[in-house]
CSV table of C-alpha atoms and ligand atoms in Angstrom, one decimal:
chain,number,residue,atom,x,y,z
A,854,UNK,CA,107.5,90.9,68.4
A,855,UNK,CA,108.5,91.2,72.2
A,856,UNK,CA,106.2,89.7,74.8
A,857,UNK,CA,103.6,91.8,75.8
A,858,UNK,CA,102.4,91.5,79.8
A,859,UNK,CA,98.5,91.7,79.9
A,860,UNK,CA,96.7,92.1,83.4
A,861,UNK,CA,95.4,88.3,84.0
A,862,UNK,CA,91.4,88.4,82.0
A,863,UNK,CA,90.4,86.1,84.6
A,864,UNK,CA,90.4,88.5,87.6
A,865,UNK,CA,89.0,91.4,85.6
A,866,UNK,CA,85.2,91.2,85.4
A,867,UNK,CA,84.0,92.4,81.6
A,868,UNK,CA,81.5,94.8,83.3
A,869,UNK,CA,84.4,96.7,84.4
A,870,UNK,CA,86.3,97.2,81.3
A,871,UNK,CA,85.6,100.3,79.5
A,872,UNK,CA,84.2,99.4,76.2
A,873,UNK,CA,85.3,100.7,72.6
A,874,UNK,CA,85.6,99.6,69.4
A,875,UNK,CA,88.5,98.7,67.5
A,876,UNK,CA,88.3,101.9,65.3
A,877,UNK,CA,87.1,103.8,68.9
A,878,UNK,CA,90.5,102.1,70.7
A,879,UNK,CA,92.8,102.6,67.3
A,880,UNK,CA,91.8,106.5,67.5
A,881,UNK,CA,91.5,106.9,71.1
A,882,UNK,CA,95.3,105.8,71.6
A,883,UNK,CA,96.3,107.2,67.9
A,884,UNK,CA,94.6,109.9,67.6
A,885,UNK,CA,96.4,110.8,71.2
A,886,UNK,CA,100.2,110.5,69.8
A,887,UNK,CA,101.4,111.3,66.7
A,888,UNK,CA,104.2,109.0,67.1
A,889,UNK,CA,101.4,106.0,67.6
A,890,UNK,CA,100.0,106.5,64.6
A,891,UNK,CA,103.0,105.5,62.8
A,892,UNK,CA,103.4,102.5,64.8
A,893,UNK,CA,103.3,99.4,63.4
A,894,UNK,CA,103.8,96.9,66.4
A,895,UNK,CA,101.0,98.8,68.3
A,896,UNK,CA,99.1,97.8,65.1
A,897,UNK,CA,100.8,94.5,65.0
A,898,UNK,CA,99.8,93.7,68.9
A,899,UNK,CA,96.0,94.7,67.9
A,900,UNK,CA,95.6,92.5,65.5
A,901,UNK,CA,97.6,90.1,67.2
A,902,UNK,CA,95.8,87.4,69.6
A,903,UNK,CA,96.4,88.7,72.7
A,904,UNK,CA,95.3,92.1,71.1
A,905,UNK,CA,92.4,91.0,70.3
A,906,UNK,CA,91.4,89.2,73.8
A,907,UNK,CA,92.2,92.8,75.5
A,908,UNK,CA,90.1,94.4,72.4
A,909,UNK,CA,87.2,92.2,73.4
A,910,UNK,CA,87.4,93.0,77.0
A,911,UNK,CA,86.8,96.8,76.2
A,912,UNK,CA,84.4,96.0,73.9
A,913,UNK,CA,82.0,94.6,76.1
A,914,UNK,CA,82.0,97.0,78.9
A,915,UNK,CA,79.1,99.1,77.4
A,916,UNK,CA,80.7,102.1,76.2
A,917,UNK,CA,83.3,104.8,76.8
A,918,UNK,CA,81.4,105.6,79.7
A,919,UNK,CA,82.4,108.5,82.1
A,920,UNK,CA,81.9,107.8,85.7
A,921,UNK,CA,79.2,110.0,87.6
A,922,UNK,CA,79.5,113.6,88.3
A,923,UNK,CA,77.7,115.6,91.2
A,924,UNK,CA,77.2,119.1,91.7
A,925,UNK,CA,79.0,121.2,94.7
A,926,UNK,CA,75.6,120.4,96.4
A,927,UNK,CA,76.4,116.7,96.7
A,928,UNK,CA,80.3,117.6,98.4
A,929,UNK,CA,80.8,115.7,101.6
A,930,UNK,CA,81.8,117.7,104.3
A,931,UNK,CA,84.2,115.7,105.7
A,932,UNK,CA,86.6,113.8,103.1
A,933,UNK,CA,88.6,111.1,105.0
A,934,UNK,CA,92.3,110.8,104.7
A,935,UNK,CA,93.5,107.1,104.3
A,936,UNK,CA,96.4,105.2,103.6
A,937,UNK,CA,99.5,107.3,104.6
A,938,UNK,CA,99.0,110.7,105.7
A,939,UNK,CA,102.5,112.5,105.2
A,940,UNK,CA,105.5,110.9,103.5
A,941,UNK,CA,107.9,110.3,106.0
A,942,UNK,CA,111.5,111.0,104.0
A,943,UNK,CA,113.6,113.5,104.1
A,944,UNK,CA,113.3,114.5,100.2
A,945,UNK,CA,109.8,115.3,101.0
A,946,UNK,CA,110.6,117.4,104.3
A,947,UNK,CA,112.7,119.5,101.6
A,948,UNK,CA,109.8,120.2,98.9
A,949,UNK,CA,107.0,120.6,101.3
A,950,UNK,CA,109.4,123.4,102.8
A,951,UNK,CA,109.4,125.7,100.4
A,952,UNK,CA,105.5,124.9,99.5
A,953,UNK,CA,106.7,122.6,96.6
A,954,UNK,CA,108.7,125.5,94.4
A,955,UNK,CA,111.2,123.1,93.7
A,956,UNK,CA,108.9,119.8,93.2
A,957,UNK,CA,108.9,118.8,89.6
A,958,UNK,CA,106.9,115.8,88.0
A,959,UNK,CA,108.8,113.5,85.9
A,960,UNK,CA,107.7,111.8,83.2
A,961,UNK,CA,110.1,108.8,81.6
A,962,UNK,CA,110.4,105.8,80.4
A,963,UNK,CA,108.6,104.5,76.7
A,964,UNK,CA,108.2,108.4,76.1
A,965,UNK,CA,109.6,110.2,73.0
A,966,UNK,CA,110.4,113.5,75.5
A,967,UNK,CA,111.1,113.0,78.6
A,968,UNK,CA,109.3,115.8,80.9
A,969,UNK,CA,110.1,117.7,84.7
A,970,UNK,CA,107.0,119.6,85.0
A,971,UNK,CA,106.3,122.2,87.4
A,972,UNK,CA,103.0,123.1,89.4
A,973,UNK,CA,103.3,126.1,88.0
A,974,UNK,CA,103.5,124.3,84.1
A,975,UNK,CA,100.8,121.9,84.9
A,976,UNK,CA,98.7,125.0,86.5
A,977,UNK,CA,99.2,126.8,83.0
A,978,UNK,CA,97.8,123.8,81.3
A,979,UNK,CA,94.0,123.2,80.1
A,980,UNK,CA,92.3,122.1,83.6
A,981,UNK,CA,89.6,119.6,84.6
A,982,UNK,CA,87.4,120.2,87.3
A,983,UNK,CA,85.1,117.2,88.8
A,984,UNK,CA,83.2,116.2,91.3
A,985,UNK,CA,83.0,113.1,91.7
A,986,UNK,CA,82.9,109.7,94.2
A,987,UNK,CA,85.4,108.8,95.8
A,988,UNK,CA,85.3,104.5,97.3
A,989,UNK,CA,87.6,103.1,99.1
A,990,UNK,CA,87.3,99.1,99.6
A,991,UNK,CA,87.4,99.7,103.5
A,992,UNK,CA,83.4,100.8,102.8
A,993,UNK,CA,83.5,104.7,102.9
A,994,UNK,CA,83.1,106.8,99.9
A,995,UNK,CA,83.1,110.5,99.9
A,996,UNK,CA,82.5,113.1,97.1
A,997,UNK,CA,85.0,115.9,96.2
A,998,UNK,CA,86.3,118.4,93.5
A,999,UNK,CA,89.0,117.6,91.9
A,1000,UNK,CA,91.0,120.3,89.6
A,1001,UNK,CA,93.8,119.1,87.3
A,1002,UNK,CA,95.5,118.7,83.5
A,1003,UNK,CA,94.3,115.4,82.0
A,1004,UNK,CA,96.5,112.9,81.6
A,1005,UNK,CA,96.4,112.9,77.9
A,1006,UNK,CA,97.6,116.1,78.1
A,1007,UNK,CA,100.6,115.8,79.8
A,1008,UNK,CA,101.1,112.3,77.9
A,1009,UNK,CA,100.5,114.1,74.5
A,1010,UNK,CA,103.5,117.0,75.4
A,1011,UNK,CA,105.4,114.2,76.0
A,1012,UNK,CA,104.7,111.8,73.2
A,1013,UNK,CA,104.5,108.0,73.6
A,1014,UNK,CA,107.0,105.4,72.4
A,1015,UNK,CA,105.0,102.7,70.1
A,1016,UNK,CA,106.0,100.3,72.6
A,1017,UNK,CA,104.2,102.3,76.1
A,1018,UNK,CA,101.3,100.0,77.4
A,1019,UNK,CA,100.9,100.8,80.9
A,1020,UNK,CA,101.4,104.5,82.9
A,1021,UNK,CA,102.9,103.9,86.5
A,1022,UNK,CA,102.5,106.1,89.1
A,1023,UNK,CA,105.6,106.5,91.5
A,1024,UNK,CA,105.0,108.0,95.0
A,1025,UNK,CA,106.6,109.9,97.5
A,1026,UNK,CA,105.9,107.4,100.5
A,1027,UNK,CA,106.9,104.7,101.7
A,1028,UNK,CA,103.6,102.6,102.9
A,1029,UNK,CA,105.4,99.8,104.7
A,1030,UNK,CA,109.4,99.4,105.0
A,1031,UNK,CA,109.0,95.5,103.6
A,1032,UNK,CA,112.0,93.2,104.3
A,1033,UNK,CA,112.6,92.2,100.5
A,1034,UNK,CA,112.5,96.3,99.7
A,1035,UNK,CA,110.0,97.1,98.2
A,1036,UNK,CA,106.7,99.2,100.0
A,1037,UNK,CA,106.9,102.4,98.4
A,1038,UNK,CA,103.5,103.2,96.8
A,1039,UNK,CA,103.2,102.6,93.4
A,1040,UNK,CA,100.1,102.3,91.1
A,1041,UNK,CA,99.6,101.7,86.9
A,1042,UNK,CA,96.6,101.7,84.5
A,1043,UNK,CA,96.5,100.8,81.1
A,1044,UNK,CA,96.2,103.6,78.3
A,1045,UNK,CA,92.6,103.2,77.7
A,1046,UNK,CA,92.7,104.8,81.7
A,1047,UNK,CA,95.2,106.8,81.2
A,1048,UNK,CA,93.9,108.6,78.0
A,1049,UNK,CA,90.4,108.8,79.6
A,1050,UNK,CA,88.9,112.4,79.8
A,1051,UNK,CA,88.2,112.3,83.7
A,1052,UNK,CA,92.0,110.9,84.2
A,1053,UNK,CA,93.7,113.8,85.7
A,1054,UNK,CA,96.2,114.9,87.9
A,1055,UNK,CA,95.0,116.9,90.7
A,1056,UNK,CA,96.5,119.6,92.5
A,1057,UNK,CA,93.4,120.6,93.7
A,1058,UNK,CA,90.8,119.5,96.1
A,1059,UNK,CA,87.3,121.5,96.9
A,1060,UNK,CA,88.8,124.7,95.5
A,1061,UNK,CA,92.0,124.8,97.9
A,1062,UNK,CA,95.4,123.7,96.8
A,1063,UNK,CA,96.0,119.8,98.2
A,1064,UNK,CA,96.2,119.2,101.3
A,1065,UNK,CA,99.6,117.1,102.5
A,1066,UNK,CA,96.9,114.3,103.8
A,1067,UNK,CA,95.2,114.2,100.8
A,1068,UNK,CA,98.1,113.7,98.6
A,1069,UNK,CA,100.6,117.1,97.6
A,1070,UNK,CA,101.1,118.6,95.1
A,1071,UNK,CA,99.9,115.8,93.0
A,1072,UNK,CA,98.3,113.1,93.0
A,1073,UNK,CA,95.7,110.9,90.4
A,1074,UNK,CA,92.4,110.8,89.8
A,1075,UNK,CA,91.0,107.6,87.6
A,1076,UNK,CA,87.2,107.8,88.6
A,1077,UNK,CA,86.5,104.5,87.8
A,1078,UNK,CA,88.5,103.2,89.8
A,1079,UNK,CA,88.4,102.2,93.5
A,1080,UNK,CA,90.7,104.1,95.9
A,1081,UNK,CA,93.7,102.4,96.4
A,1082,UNK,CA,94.4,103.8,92.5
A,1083,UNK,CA,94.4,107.2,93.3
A,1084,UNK,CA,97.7,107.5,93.8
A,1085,UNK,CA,98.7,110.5,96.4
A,1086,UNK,CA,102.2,112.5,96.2
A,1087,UNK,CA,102.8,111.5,92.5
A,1088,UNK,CA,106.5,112.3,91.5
A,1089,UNK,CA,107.2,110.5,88.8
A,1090,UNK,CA,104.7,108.5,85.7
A,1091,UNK,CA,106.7,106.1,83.6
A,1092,UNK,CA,104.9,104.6,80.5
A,1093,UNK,CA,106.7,100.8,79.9
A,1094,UNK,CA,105.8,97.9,78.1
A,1095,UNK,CA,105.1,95.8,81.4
A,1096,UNK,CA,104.8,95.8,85.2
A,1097,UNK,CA,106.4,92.5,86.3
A,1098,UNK,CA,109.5,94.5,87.3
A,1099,UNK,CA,108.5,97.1,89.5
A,1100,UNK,CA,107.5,96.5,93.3
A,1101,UNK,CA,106.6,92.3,93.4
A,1102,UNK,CA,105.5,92.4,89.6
A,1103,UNK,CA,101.4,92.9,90.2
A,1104,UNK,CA,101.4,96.6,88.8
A,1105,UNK,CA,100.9,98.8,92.2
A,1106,UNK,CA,101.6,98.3,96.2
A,1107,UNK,CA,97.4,97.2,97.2
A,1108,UNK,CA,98.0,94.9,94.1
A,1109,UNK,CA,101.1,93.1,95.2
A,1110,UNK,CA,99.3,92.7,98.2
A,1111,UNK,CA,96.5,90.9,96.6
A,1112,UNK,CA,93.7,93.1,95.4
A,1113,UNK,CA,93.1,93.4,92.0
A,1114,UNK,CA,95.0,95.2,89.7
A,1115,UNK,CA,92.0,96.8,87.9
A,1116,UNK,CA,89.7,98.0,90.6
A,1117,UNK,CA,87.0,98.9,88.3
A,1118,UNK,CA,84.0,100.1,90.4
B,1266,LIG,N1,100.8,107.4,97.8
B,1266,LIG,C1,99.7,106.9,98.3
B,1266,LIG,N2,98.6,106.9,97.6
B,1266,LIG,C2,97.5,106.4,98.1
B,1266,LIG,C3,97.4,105.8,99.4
B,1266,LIG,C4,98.7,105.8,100.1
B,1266,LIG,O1,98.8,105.3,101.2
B,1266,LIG,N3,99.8,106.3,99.5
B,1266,LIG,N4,96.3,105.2,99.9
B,1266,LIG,C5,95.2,104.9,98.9
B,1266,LIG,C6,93.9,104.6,99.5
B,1266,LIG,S1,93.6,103.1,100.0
B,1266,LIG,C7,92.9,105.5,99.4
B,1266,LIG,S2,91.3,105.2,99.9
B,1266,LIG,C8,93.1,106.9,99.0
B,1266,LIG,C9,92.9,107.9,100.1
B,1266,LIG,O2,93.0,109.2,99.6
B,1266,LIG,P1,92.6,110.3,100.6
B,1266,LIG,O3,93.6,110.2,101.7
B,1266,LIG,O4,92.8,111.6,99.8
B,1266,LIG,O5,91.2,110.1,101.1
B,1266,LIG,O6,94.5,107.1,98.5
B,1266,LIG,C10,95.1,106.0,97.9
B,1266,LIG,N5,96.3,106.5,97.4
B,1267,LIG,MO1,91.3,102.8,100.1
């Protein structure tokens, strides 16, 4: 069986894994992909030692809990922008030109379809609406509504390879030019995240199509996590079996920079 990359236990506080049971994590994931269900080295890696450490984590974070939800009384009136507030390339001159009609989503990698979705196909999909808090880790939080297809959704058109552990998150900017190359934003989660019913991809924010600071035409929402995993001006998700070799290996651009990979909140 080929290695399989876990996010280091030590720097992920149990409280903030999502808790399920074997069965719950076995169905969750399975019942999710057809393909899974027929996958013996998914199987294989749950039973397997380092299956079971990551099964223990989820286990005792108290549930498959969802984070909190306000009503439209709670929405702040002001919801900061943060972290870069257009992409400065060319490419995304182009698509914000013609209001994103030409913008398509890719989704690649350990996939049994390969996807290029439009707004208009992920608008035609079931949506999610939520209201919910966002935190950043500079100490501000504000509460929005977010409107978007699940994750699972889009993951479930495409079907996962029995190898996919991890959903990554390519972006449009460039945060910082680094020297050694890399500095284009990047996030991941695992699939317990990513098959999460408030994981979505939003094209909407307080009942107006996305604003260029806050992230068009697409960006994630994983509500319980901190901000620096809401990925803005999402282009591309690739499922893979590890995240050592993207960016400088720690799974997103706040991460290689030292925070921690699962921001949990
Ligand atoms: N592509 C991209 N996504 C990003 C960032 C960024 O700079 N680029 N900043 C992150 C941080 S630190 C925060 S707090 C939120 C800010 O989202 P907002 O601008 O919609 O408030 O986006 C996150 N996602
Ligand atoms: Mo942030």
């Amino acid at each position: 069986m080929s290695r399989i990359l876990l996010p280091n236990p030590k720097l992920i506080g149990r409280r903030k894994f999502l808790g399920l049971s074997a069965a719950g994590l076995g169905a969750t994931l399975l019942g999710g992909c057809d393909r899974l269900s027929e996958a013996p080295k998914f199987q294989e890696f749950l039973d397997s030692a380092e299956g079971l450490t990551y099964r223990m984590q989820r286990l005792f974070g108290g549930g498959r809990t969802l984070a909190r939800e306000f009503t439209a009384a709670n929405l702040s009136p002001d919801f900061k922008i943060n972290g870069t507030h257009a992409p400065d390339t060319p490419e995304y001159a182009a698509l914000q030109e013609t209001d994103f009609a030409n913008w398509r989503l890719r989704v690649d990698g350990l996939v049994v379809r390969p996807l290029d979705l439009s707004l208009a196909d992920l608008r035609a999909m079931p949506q999610r609406t939520q209201i919910t808090r966002h935190d950043c880790v500079e100490g501000w939080s504000a509460i929005g509504k977010w409107q978007g297809a699940t994750l699972s959704d889009i993951l479930k058109r495409a079907g996962l390879q029995p190898a996919a552990r991890f959903a990554v998150f390519h972006c449009a900017d460039f945060y910082e030019r680094a020297s050694d190359g890399t500095g284009q934003y990047y996030e991941s989660i695992d699939l317990i995240d990513a098959f999460h019913p408030q994981t979505i991809l939003a094209h909407r924010l307080n009942d107006e199509a996305l604003s260029v600071g806050h992230g068009a035409p697409l960006r994630l929402r994983v509500e319980r996590q901190l901000g620096y995993k809401q990925a803005k001006y999402v282009m591309r998700i690739e499922l893979t079996d590890r995240l050592d070799q993207l960016g400088r290996g720690k799974g997103g651009f706040w991460p290689d920079r030292g925070y921690e990979w699962y921001a949990g909140i």
